mmCIF file of C-alpha atoms and ligand atoms in Angstrom:
data_model
loop_
_atom_site.group_PDB
_atom_site.id
_atom_site.type_symbol
_atom_site.label_atom_id
_atom_site.label_comp_id
_atom_site.label_asym_id
_atom_site.label_seq_id
_atom_site.Cartn_x
_atom_site.Cartn_y
_atom_site.Cartn_z
ATOM 1 C CA MET A 108 -96.450 52.885 -260.169
ATOM 2 C CA PRO A 109 -95.056 52.773 -256.594
ATOM 3 C CA ILE A 110 -92.608 55.531 -255.651
ATOM 4 C CA PRO A 111 -89.035 54.108 -255.615
ATOM 5 C CA LYS A 112 -87.560 53.406 -252.174
ATOM 6 C CA ARG A 113 -84.054 54.335 -253.242
ATOM 7 C CA VAL A 114 -82.773 57.013 -255.615
ATOM 8 C CA GLN A 115 -79.407 57.146 -257.368
ATOM 9 C CA LEU A 116 -78.132 60.687 -257.673
ATOM 10 C CA ILE A 117 -75.559 61.830 -260.192
ATOM 11 C CA ASP A 118 -73.996 65.128 -259.196
ATOM 12 C CA VAL A 119 -73.225 67.018 -262.389
ATOM 13 C CA GLY A 120 -71.949 70.121 -260.582
ATOM 14 C CA PRO A 121 -68.276 69.830 -261.564
ATOM 15 C CA ARG A 122 -69.291 69.616 -265.260
ATOM 16 C CA ASP A 123 -72.721 71.150 -265.929
ATOM 17 C CA GLY A 124 -72.332 73.391 -262.900
ATOM 18 C CA LEU A 125 -68.951 74.863 -263.709
ATOM 19 C CA GLN A 126 -68.838 74.731 -267.531
ATOM 20 C CA ASN A 127 -70.485 78.135 -267.847
ATOM 21 C CA GLU A 128 -68.502 79.916 -265.119
ATOM 22 C CA LYS A 129 -66.862 83.073 -266.447
ATOM 23 C CA GLN A 130 -64.144 83.261 -263.793
ATOM 24 C CA PRO A 131 -61.383 80.684 -264.044
ATOM 25 C CA VAL A 132 -61.837 77.787 -261.645
ATOM 26 C CA PRO A 133 -58.493 76.041 -261.093
ATOM 27 C CA ALA A 134 -58.316 72.290 -261.572
ATOM 28 C CA SER A 135 -57.374 71.954 -257.895
ATOM 29 C CA VAL A 136 -60.719 73.476 -256.846
ATOM 30 C CA LYS A 137 -62.645 71.176 -259.194
ATOM 31 C CA ILE A 138 -60.748 68.189 -257.807
ATOM 32 C CA GLU A 139 -61.456 69.253 -254.224
ATOM 33 C CA LEU A 140 -65.149 69.614 -255.110
ATOM 34 C CA VAL A 141 -65.215 66.053 -256.472
ATOM 35 C CA HIS A 142 -63.475 64.840 -253.288
ATOM 36 C CA ARG A 143 -66.041 66.577 -251.119
ATOM 37 C CA LEU A 144 -68.926 65.178 -253.140
ATOM 38 C CA GLN A 145 -67.668 61.620 -252.819
ATOM 39 C CA ALA A 146 -67.026 62.171 -249.099
ATOM 40 C CA ALA A 147 -70.686 63.222 -248.824
ATOM 41 C CA GLY A 148 -71.752 59.866 -250.260
ATOM 42 C CA LEU A 149 -72.339 60.706 -253.918
ATOM 43 C CA THR A 150 -71.576 57.558 -255.903
ATOM 44 C CA GLU A 151 -71.925 59.091 -259.366
ATOM 45 C CA ILE A 152 -70.168 62.284 -260.329
ATOM 46 C CA GLU A 153 -70.084 63.907 -263.776
ATOM 47 C CA VAL A 154 -66.589 65.325 -263.629
ATOM 48 C CA THR A 155 -65.858 67.174 -266.869
ATOM 49 C CA SER A 156 -66.282 67.217 -270.632
ATOM 50 C CA PHE A 157 -63.894 66.486 -273.468
ATOM 51 C CA VAL A 158 -65.212 69.176 -275.781
ATOM 52 C CA SER A 159 -63.443 71.876 -277.755
ATOM 53 C CA PRO A 160 -61.653 74.329 -275.432
ATOM 54 C CA LYS A 161 -62.525 77.059 -277.933
ATOM 55 C CA TRP A 162 -66.213 76.378 -277.358
ATOM 56 C CA VAL A 163 -66.089 75.756 -273.608
ATOM 57 C CA PRO A 164 -62.833 77.119 -272.142
ATOM 58 C CA GLN A 165 -63.781 76.230 -268.572
ATOM 59 C CA MET A 166 -63.487 72.501 -269.375
ATOM 60 C CA ALA A 167 -60.024 72.795 -270.985
ATOM 61 C CA ASP A 168 -58.442 71.215 -267.901
ATOM 62 C CA ASN A 169 -60.507 68.027 -268.355
ATOM 63 C CA ALA A 170 -57.592 65.559 -268.270
ATOM 64 C CA GLU A 171 -55.849 67.316 -265.391
ATOM 65 C CA VAL A 172 -59.013 67.130 -263.306
ATOM 66 C CA MET A 173 -59.714 63.492 -264.160
ATOM 67 C CA VAL A 174 -56.217 62.285 -263.306
ATOM 68 C CA GLY A 175 -56.019 64.474 -260.197
ATOM 69 C CA ILE A 176 -58.956 62.792 -258.478
ATOM 70 C CA GLN A 177 -58.226 60.288 -255.750
ATOM 71 C CA ARG A 178 -60.776 57.752 -256.774
ATOM 72 C CA GLN A 179 -62.973 56.075 -254.249
ATOM 73 C CA SER A 180 -64.125 52.542 -254.973
ATOM 74 C CA GLY A 181 -67.822 52.277 -255.728
ATOM 75 C CA VAL A 182 -67.927 55.754 -257.278
ATOM 76 C CA ARG A 183 -68.660 56.147 -260.988
ATOM 77 C CA TYR A 184 -66.886 59.064 -262.702
ATOM 78 C CA SER A 185 -68.451 60.174 -265.984
ATOM 79 C CA VAL A 186 -67.355 62.592 -268.702
ATOM 80 C CA LEU A 187 -68.944 64.091 -271.820
ATOM 81 C CA THR A 188 -67.517 62.992 -275.177
ATOM 82 C CA PRO A 189 -69.179 64.559 -278.266
ATOM 83 C CA ASN A 190 -66.995 62.859 -280.877
ATOM 84 C CA LEU A 191 -64.121 60.394 -281.359
ATOM 85 C CA GLN A 192 -61.553 63.113 -280.717
ATOM 86 C CA GLY A 193 -63.091 63.734 -277.321
ATOM 87 C CA PHE A 194 -63.446 60.022 -276.653
ATOM 88 C CA GLU A 195 -59.785 59.327 -277.392
ATOM 89 C CA ALA A 196 -58.666 62.076 -275.026
ATOM 90 C CA ALA A 197 -61.127 60.881 -272.370
ATOM 91 C CA LEU A 198 -60.060 57.237 -272.676
ATOM 92 C CA LYS A 199 -56.571 58.069 -271.400
ATOM 93 C CA THR A 200 -58.126 59.308 -268.172
ATOM 94 C CA GLN A 201 -60.134 56.102 -267.590
ATOM 95 C CA PRO A 202 -63.688 57.318 -267.121
ATOM 96 C CA ASP A 203 -66.245 54.796 -265.863
ATOM 97 C CA GLU A 204 -68.914 56.226 -268.133
ATOM 98 C CA ILE A 205 -68.927 58.425 -271.203
ATOM 99 C CA VAL A 206 -71.815 60.619 -272.261
ATOM 100 C CA VAL A 207 -72.789 61.477 -275.816
ATOM 101 C CA PHE A 208 -75.123 64.445 -275.896
ATOM 102 C CA GLY A 209 -77.807 65.165 -278.442
ATOM 103 C CA ALA A 210 -80.910 67.319 -278.538
ATOM 104 C CA ALA A 211 -84.579 66.809 -279.329
ATOM 105 C CA SER A 212 -84.471 70.219 -281.021
ATOM 106 C CA GLU A 213 -82.669 70.760 -284.345
ATOM 107 C CA ALA A 214 -81.791 74.363 -283.562
ATOM 108 C CA PHE A 215 -80.239 73.479 -280.212
ATOM 109 C CA SER A 216 -78.257 70.641 -281.778
ATOM 110 C CA GLN A 217 -76.786 73.119 -284.262
ATOM 111 C CA LYS A 218 -75.946 75.743 -281.627
ATOM 112 C CA ASN A 219 -74.575 73.292 -279.065
ATOM 113 C CA ILE A 220 -72.624 70.791 -281.125
ATOM 114 C CA ASN A 221 -72.561 72.396 -284.553
ATOM 115 C CA CYS A 222 -74.436 69.658 -286.441
ATOM 116 C CA SER A 223 -77.942 68.342 -287.095
ATOM 117 C CA ILE A 224 -79.555 65.624 -284.976
ATOM 118 C CA ALA A 225 -78.966 63.064 -287.759
ATOM 119 C CA GLU A 226 -75.291 64.091 -288.075
ATOM 120 C CA SER A 227 -74.861 63.946 -284.296
ATOM 121 C CA ILE A 228 -76.064 60.350 -284.268
ATOM 122 C CA GLU A 229 -73.567 59.498 -287.030
ATOM 123 C CA ARG A 230 -70.797 61.018 -284.889
ATOM 124 C CA PHE A 231 -71.971 59.317 -281.712
ATOM 125 C CA ALA A 232 -72.267 55.807 -283.174
ATOM 126 C CA PRO A 233 -68.499 55.103 -283.352
ATOM 127 C CA VAL A 234 -68.002 56.756 -279.941
ATOM 128 C CA VAL A 235 -70.603 54.479 -278.390
ATOM 129 C CA GLN A 236 -69.067 51.423 -280.066
ATOM 130 C CA ALA A 237 -65.563 52.360 -278.936
ATOM 131 C CA GLY A 238 -66.765 53.001 -275.393
ATOM 132 C CA LEU A 239 -68.571 49.690 -275.107
ATOM 133 C CA ALA A 240 -65.594 47.852 -276.658
ATOM 134 C CA ALA A 241 -63.353 49.409 -273.982
ATOM 135 C CA GLY A 242 -65.730 48.236 -271.242
ATOM 136 C CA ILE A 243 -66.935 51.763 -270.470
ATOM 137 C CA ALA A 244 -70.608 52.468 -269.741
ATOM 138 C CA VAL A 245 -72.382 54.748 -272.209
ATOM 139 C CA ARG A 246 -75.064 57.284 -271.416
ATOM 140 C CA GLY A 247 -76.879 59.574 -273.825
ATOM 141 C CA ALA A 248 -78.008 63.029 -272.756
ATOM 142 C CA MET A 249 -81.116 64.331 -274.521
ATOM 143 C CA SER A 250 -81.359 68.127 -274.303
ATOM 144 C CA CYS A 251 -84.468 70.235 -274.772
ATOM 145 C CA THR A 252 -86.948 67.420 -274.176
ATOM 146 C CA VAL A 253 -89.708 69.845 -273.197
ATOM 147 C CA GLY A 254 -88.585 73.222 -274.466
ATOM 148 C CA CYS A 255 -85.856 74.831 -276.539
ATOM 149 C CA PRO A 256 -84.462 78.365 -276.284
ATOM 150 C CA TYR A 257 -84.692 78.693 -280.077
ATOM 151 C CA GLU A 258 -87.718 76.556 -281.070
ATOM 152 C CA GLY A 259 -90.040 76.886 -278.051
ATOM 153 C CA ASP A 260 -92.163 73.871 -277.065
ATOM 154 C CA ILE A 261 -90.818 70.501 -278.122
ATOM 155 C CA ALA A 262 -93.326 67.773 -278.993
ATOM 156 C CA PRO A 263 -92.937 64.411 -277.221
ATOM 157 C CA GLU A 264 -92.637 62.800 -280.673
ATOM 158 C CA ARG A 265 -89.280 64.577 -281.083
ATOM 159 C CA VAL A 266 -88.118 63.019 -277.832
ATOM 160 C CA ALA A 267 -89.353 59.571 -278.882
ATOM 161 C CA TYR A 268 -87.441 59.964 -282.167
ATOM 162 C CA LEU A 269 -84.160 60.902 -280.461
ATOM 163 C CA ALA A 270 -84.515 58.203 -277.795
ATOM 164 C CA GLY A 271 -85.082 55.643 -280.572
ATOM 165 C CA LEU A 272 -81.891 56.755 -282.336
ATOM 166 C CA MET A 273 -79.905 56.645 -279.068
ATOM 167 C CA LYS A 274 -81.160 53.102 -278.477
ATOM 168 C CA GLN A 275 -80.284 52.020 -282.048
ATOM 169 C CA ILE A 276 -76.647 53.068 -281.676
ATOM 170 C CA GLY A 277 -76.233 51.180 -278.404
ATOM 171 C CA VAL A 278 -76.558 53.875 -275.737
ATOM 172 C CA GLN A 279 -77.305 52.073 -272.448
ATOM 173 C CA ARG A 280 -79.264 54.743 -270.614
ATOM 174 C CA VAL A 281 -80.494 58.237 -271.317
ATOM 175 C CA ASP A 282 -81.031 61.549 -269.577
ATOM 176 C CA VAL A 283 -84.328 63.291 -270.140
ATOM 177 C CA ALA A 284 -83.102 66.861 -269.821
ATOM 178 C CA ASP A 285 -85.059 70.043 -269.348
ATOM 179 C CA THR A 286 -82.132 72.190 -270.414
ATOM 180 C CA ILE A 287 -83.763 75.558 -269.830
ATOM 181 C CA GLY A 288 -85.983 74.585 -266.912
ATOM 182 C CA VAL A 289 -89.281 75.505 -268.554
ATOM 183 C CA GLY A 290 -90.931 72.141 -267.977
ATOM 184 C CA THR A 291 -93.877 71.498 -265.696
ATOM 185 C CA PRO A 292 -94.858 68.075 -264.312
ATOM 186 C CA PHE A 293 -97.244 66.821 -266.998
ATOM 187 C CA LYS A 294 -94.943 67.974 -269.816
ATOM 188 C CA VAL A 295 -91.995 66.223 -268.191
ATOM 189 C CA GLN A 296 -94.102 63.086 -267.775
ATOM 190 C CA LYS A 297 -94.906 63.176 -271.514
ATOM 191 C CA ALA A 298 -91.190 63.427 -272.354
ATOM 192 C CA ILE A 299 -90.487 60.449 -270.086
ATOM 193 C CA GLU A 300 -93.396 58.504 -271.607
ATOM 194 C CA ALA A 301 -91.898 59.144 -275.054
ATOM 195 C CA THR A 302 -88.508 57.882 -273.837
ATOM 196 C CA LEU A 303 -90.117 54.750 -272.375
ATOM 197 C CA GLN A 304 -90.868 53.648 -275.967
ATOM 198 C CA SER A 305 -87.148 52.842 -276.261
ATOM 199 C CA PHE A 306 -85.683 52.611 -272.720
ATOM 200 C CA ASP A 307 -87.037 50.964 -269.604
ATOM 201 C CA VAL A 308 -87.567 53.050 -266.526
ATOM 202 C CA ASP A 309 -84.354 51.787 -264.880
ATOM 203 C CA HIS A 310 -82.382 53.343 -267.745
ATOM 204 C CA ILE A 311 -83.882 56.805 -267.670
ATOM 205 C CA CYS A 312 -82.382 59.683 -265.637
ATOM 206 C CA GLY A 313 -84.147 62.954 -264.913
ATOM 207 C CA HIS A 314 -82.005 66.078 -265.519
ATOM 208 C CA PHE A 315 -83.948 69.171 -264.597
ATOM 209 C CA HIS A 316 -82.684 72.726 -264.609
ATOM 210 C CA ASP A 317 -84.491 74.966 -262.156
ATOM 211 C CA THR A 318 -84.805 78.219 -264.110
ATOM 212 C CA TYR A 319 -88.550 78.519 -263.487
ATOM 213 C CA GLY A 320 -88.495 76.871 -260.060
ATOM 214 C CA GLN A 321 -90.190 73.697 -261.323
ATOM 215 C CA ALA A 322 -87.397 71.171 -260.939
ATOM 216 C CA LEU A 323 -88.462 69.615 -257.626
ATOM 217 C CA SER A 324 -92.046 69.265 -258.853
ATOM 218 C CA ASN A 325 -90.715 67.708 -262.037
ATOM 219 C CA THR A 326 -88.572 65.346 -259.970
ATOM 220 C CA LEU A 327 -91.642 64.239 -258.026
ATOM 221 C CA ALA A 328 -93.577 63.778 -261.283
ATOM 222 C CA ALA A 329 -90.782 61.546 -262.611
ATOM 223 C CA LEU A 330 -90.602 59.593 -259.325
ATOM 224 C CA GLN A 331 -94.322 58.907 -259.676
ATOM 225 C CA MET A 332 -93.536 57.189 -262.975
ATOM 226 C CA GLY A 333 -90.907 55.020 -261.254
ATOM 227 C CA VAL A 334 -87.820 56.967 -262.390
ATOM 228 C CA TRP A 335 -85.123 56.576 -259.731
ATOM 229 C CA ASN A 336 -82.009 58.091 -261.351
ATOM 230 C CA PHE A 337 -81.636 61.853 -261.163
ATOM 231 C CA GLN A 338 -78.996 64.439 -261.938
ATOM 232 C CA SER A 339 -78.534 67.568 -259.904
ATOM 233 C CA SER A 340 -75.801 70.089 -259.091
ATOM 234 C CA VAL A 341 -74.426 70.811 -255.656
ATOM 235 C CA ALA A 342 -75.373 74.382 -254.658
ATOM 236 C CA GLY A 343 -77.583 74.506 -257.794
ATOM 237 C CA LEU A 344 -74.550 75.506 -259.849
ATOM 238 C CA GLY A 345 -74.613 76.038 -263.518
ATOM 239 C CA GLY A 346 -76.210 76.616 -266.848
ATOM 240 C CA CYS A 347 -75.455 75.833 -270.450
ATOM 241 C CA PRO A 348 -73.400 78.241 -272.591
ATOM 242 C CA TYR A 349 -75.745 77.557 -275.504
ATOM 243 C CA ALA A 350 -78.954 78.133 -273.526
ATOM 244 C CA LYS A 351 -78.766 81.802 -272.482
ATOM 245 C CA GLY A 352 -80.669 82.681 -269.336
ATOM 246 C CA ALA A 353 -81.013 79.085 -268.208
ATOM 247 C CA THR A 354 -79.863 78.680 -264.622
ATOM 248 C CA GLY A 355 -78.358 75.691 -262.898
ATOM 249 C CA ASN A 356 -79.625 72.228 -262.294
ATOM 250 C CA VAL A 357 -81.847 71.616 -259.343
ATOM 251 C CA ALA A 358 -79.638 71.752 -256.236
ATOM 252 C CA THR A 359 -78.572 68.337 -254.997
ATOM 253 C CA GLU A 360 -79.176 69.512 -251.417
ATOM 254 C CA ASP A 361 -82.830 70.309 -252.231
ATOM 255 C CA VAL A 362 -83.392 66.946 -253.932
ATOM 256 C CA VAL A 363 -81.771 65.054 -251.040
ATOM 257 C CA TYR A 364 -83.873 66.931 -248.468
ATOM 258 C CA MET A 365 -87.083 66.162 -250.371
ATOM 259 C CA LEU A 366 -86.211 62.501 -250.883
ATOM 260 C CA HIS A 367 -85.136 61.906 -247.281
ATOM 261 C CA GLY A 368 -88.307 63.645 -246.125
ATOM 262 C CA MET A 369 -90.274 61.150 -248.244
ATOM 263 C CA GLY A 370 -88.410 58.219 -246.677
ATOM 264 C CA ILE A 371 -86.431 57.562 -249.875
ATOM 265 C CA GLU A 372 -82.788 56.537 -249.444
ATOM 266 C CA THR A 373 -79.981 58.271 -251.332
ATOM 267 C CA GLY A 374 -76.864 57.283 -249.379
ATOM 268 C CA VAL A 375 -75.977 60.980 -249.197
ATOM 269 C CA ASP A 376 -75.042 62.763 -245.962
ATOM 270 C CA LEU A 377 -76.898 66.070 -246.261
ATOM 271 C CA ASP A 378 -74.639 67.924 -243.802
ATOM 272 C CA LYS A 379 -71.469 66.964 -245.663
ATOM 273 C CA LEU A 380 -73.145 67.824 -248.960
ATOM 274 C CA ILE A 381 -73.995 71.281 -247.614
ATOM 275 C CA ASP A 382 -70.319 71.695 -246.688
ATOM 276 C CA ALA A 383 -69.324 70.759 -250.245
ATOM 277 C CA GLY A 384 -71.789 73.343 -251.587
ATOM 278 C CA ALA A 385 -70.482 75.973 -249.149
ATOM 279 C CA TYR A 386 -66.922 75.252 -250.309
ATOM 280 C CA ILE A 387 -67.620 75.885 -254.004
ATOM 281 C CA SER A 388 -70.000 78.807 -253.364
ATOM 282 C CA GLU A 389 -67.352 80.500 -251.243
ATOM 283 C CA PHE A 390 -64.769 79.985 -253.977
ATOM 284 C CA LEU A 391 -67.126 81.488 -256.577
ATOM 285 C CA GLY A 392 -67.988 84.355 -254.231
ATOM 286 C CA ARG A 393 -71.706 83.675 -254.499
ATOM 287 C CA LYS A 394 -74.528 82.532 -252.288
ATOM 288 C CA THR A 395 -75.644 78.953 -252.781
ATOM 289 C CA GLN A 396 -78.691 78.532 -255.018
ATOM 290 C CA SER A 397 -79.956 75.770 -252.734
ATOM 291 C CA ARG A 398 -82.900 76.772 -250.539
ATOM 292 C CA VAL A 399 -82.218 73.854 -248.203
ATOM 293 C CA ALA A 400 -78.533 74.732 -247.829
ATOM 294 C CA THR A 401 -79.452 78.374 -247.172
ATOM 295 C CA ALA A 402 -81.934 77.357 -244.467
ATOM 296 C CA ILE A 403 -79.543 74.931 -242.791
ATOM 297 C CA LEU A 404 -76.570 77.314 -242.980
ATOM 298 C CA ASN A 405 -78.738 80.041 -241.378
ATOM 299 C CA LYS A 406 -79.764 77.609 -238.666
ATOM 300 C CA ARG A 407 -76.137 76.640 -238.057
ATOM 301 C CA ALA A 408 -75.123 80.322 -237.837
ATOM 302 C CA GLY A 409 -77.975 81.018 -235.396
HETATM 303 P P1 LIG B 638 -66.782 71.512 -284.529
HETATM 304 O O1 LIG B 638 -66.143 72.840 -284.629
HETATM 305 O O2 LIG B 638 -68.001 71.276 -285.363
HETATM 306 O O3 LIG B 638 -65.741 70.319 -284.752
HETATM 307 O O4 LIG B 638 -67.129 71.262 -283.008
HETATM 308 P P2 LIG B 638 -64.698 70.001 -285.862
HETATM 309 O O5 LIG B 638 -64.591 68.516 -285.883
HETATM 310 O O6 LIG B 638 -65.016 70.743 -287.116
HETATM 311 O O7 LIG B 638 -63.319 70.566 -285.252
HETATM 312 C C1 LIG B 638 -63.054 71.955 -285.160
HETATM 313 C C2 LIG B 638 -61.964 72.224 -284.133
HETATM 314 O O8 LIG B 638 -62.376 71.741 -282.850
HETATM 315 C C3 LIG B 638 -60.654 71.502 -284.419
HETATM 316 O O9 LIG B 638 -59.617 72.331 -283.884
HETATM 317 C C4 LIG B 638 -60.715 70.250 -283.585
HETATM 318 O O10 LIG B 638 -59.451 69.762 -283.244
HETATM 319 C C5 LIG B 638 -61.439 70.773 -282.361
HETATM 320 P P3 LIG B 638 -58.772 73.352 -284.805
HETATM 321 O O11 LIG B 638 -58.237 72.496 -285.916
HETATM 322 O O12 LIG B 638 -59.778 74.399 -285.292
HETATM 323 O O13 LIG B 638 -57.741 73.899 -283.853
HETATM 324 N N1 LIG B 638 -62.193 69.706 -281.676
HETATM 325 C C6 LIG B 638 -61.987 69.334 -280.388
HETATM 326 N N2 LIG B 638 -61.101 69.751 -279.456
HETATM 327 C C7 LIG B 638 -61.141 69.142 -278.249
HETATM 328 N N3 LIG B 638 -62.018 68.142 -277.944
HETATM 329 C C8 LIG B 638 -62.888 67.696 -278.860
HETATM 330 C C9 LIG B 638 -62.891 68.306 -280.146
HETATM 331 N N4 LIG B 638 -63.619 68.096 -281.255
HETATM 332 C C10 LIG B 638 -63.194 68.959 -282.177
HETATM 333 N N5 LIG B 638 -63.743 66.721 -278.539
HETATM 334 C C11 LIG B 638 -67.811 70.124 -281.028
HETATM 335 C C12 LIG B 638 -67.857 70.152 -282.546
HETATM 336 C C13 LIG B 638 -68.892 69.207 -280.529
HETATM 337 C C14 LIG B 638 -66.452 69.634 -280.592
HETATM 338 C C15 LIG B 638 -68.034 71.555 -280.525
HETATM 339 O O14 LIG B 638 -69.228 72.014 -281.048
HETATM 340 C C16 LIG B 638 -68.077 71.665 -279.022
HETATM 341 O O15 LIG B 638 -67.090 71.424 -278.323
HETATM 342 N N6 LIG B 638 -69.234 72.087 -278.462
HETATM 343 C C17 LIG B 638 -69.379 72.274 -277.030
HETATM 344 C C18 LIG B 638 -70.636 71.635 -276.601
HETATM 345 C C19 LIG B 638 -70.766 71.688 -275.111
HETATM 346 O O16 LIG B 638 -69.847 71.346 -274.377
HETATM 347 N N7 LIG B 638 -71.961 72.108 -274.636
HETATM 348 C C20 LIG B 638 -72.264 72.084 -273.226
HETATM 349 C C21 LIG B 638 -72.497 70.689 -272.740
HETATM 350 S S1 LIG B 638 -74.103 70.031 -273.201
HETATM 351 C C22 LIG B 638 -75.129 70.514 -271.908
HETATM 352 O O17 LIG B 638 -74.719 71.246 -271.040
HETATM 353 C C23 LIG B 638 -76.493 69.921 -271.843
HETATM 354 C C24 LIG B 638 -76.638 68.803 -270.803
HETATM 355 O O18 LIG B 638 -76.330 69.264 -269.512
HETATM 356 C C25 LIG B 638 -78.057 68.275 -270.805
HETATM 357 C C26 LIG B 638 -79.063 69.434 -270.728
HETATM 358 O O19 LIG B 638 -79.158 70.124 -269.736
HETATM 359 O O20 LIG B 638 -79.708 69.597 -271.758
HETATM 360 C C27 LIG B 638 -75.726 67.631 -271.133
HETATM 361 MG MG1 LIG B 639 -77.704 70.411 -268.233
#
């Protein structure tokens, strides 16, 4: 399989990156982050989630953030919608894509969305139908496709099963997520192979958390299978409230640097992206998690 010449990046920083933040992040800061990401050339941004504010308080300002964004044409704004209640609230804010999110692990499904995998599919089906009927694109996130914080290793058959269910209910493309960042290249390739039983390679996105420092290697392993859609977080922000200890997604800056170094186009301006990462890191009072941003910021300072 030839390595793709172009990669589509989805920055999930405003959602996956910030959902777990303990300190309040005002809607205005989230909106400014989205503006900076689009100014850096990101054409897909996962903005927020329409989940219960009791479960994830940081995303309680979902509608305010969505309507506060000055939209740029050619940019796709996506939001998470776990059920019809979330979908109906999201619909008013006109997302371009909604995301239903399930797990390959039963235990994670229970902890994250309070129902079994089978029940989650029953809840997602009407959401998917309503989304498609409203002309909104529908993505399905598949958590724990290589490992689960509660169940340990996850067999590729579990991933194939979930991908098959996502396909049956009409999901258009899926994320193969390594929620806790334990995956290594061959394991990630097996999870992608399992997903390919139901989705073609153009409809598979890699979503790799970097807890064990494997996310760039896993990205390369997925590229070698022809995957060309990837999710990442500016400054490597994030983690999942229901996956303790898991750190953020692979930093968008690090992915962009690797891809550009391989001659693969992304449409992203790395310098502007680093500025976007510096903006949110400064707000959070933390150093960026991106190695590339750290190196380039040091070089700039020198
Ligand atoms: P539930 O408690 O089972 O739902 O939650 P319920 O239908 O029984 O409703 C209970 C209460 O929640 C009610 O309120 C509902 O109104 C409210 P009350 O009457 O008690 O005041 N409610 C909602 N409120 C706002 N928006 C909604 C909504 N639905 C119900 N959509 C639910 C089920 C899924 C809502 C809940 O478990 C939840 O919100 N979980 C949060 C899950 C989450 O956001 N996890 C993080 C994102 S996933 C992730 O990060 C992984 C990913 O990045 C990929 C990867 O890395 O693996 C995507
Ligand atoms: Mg995630």
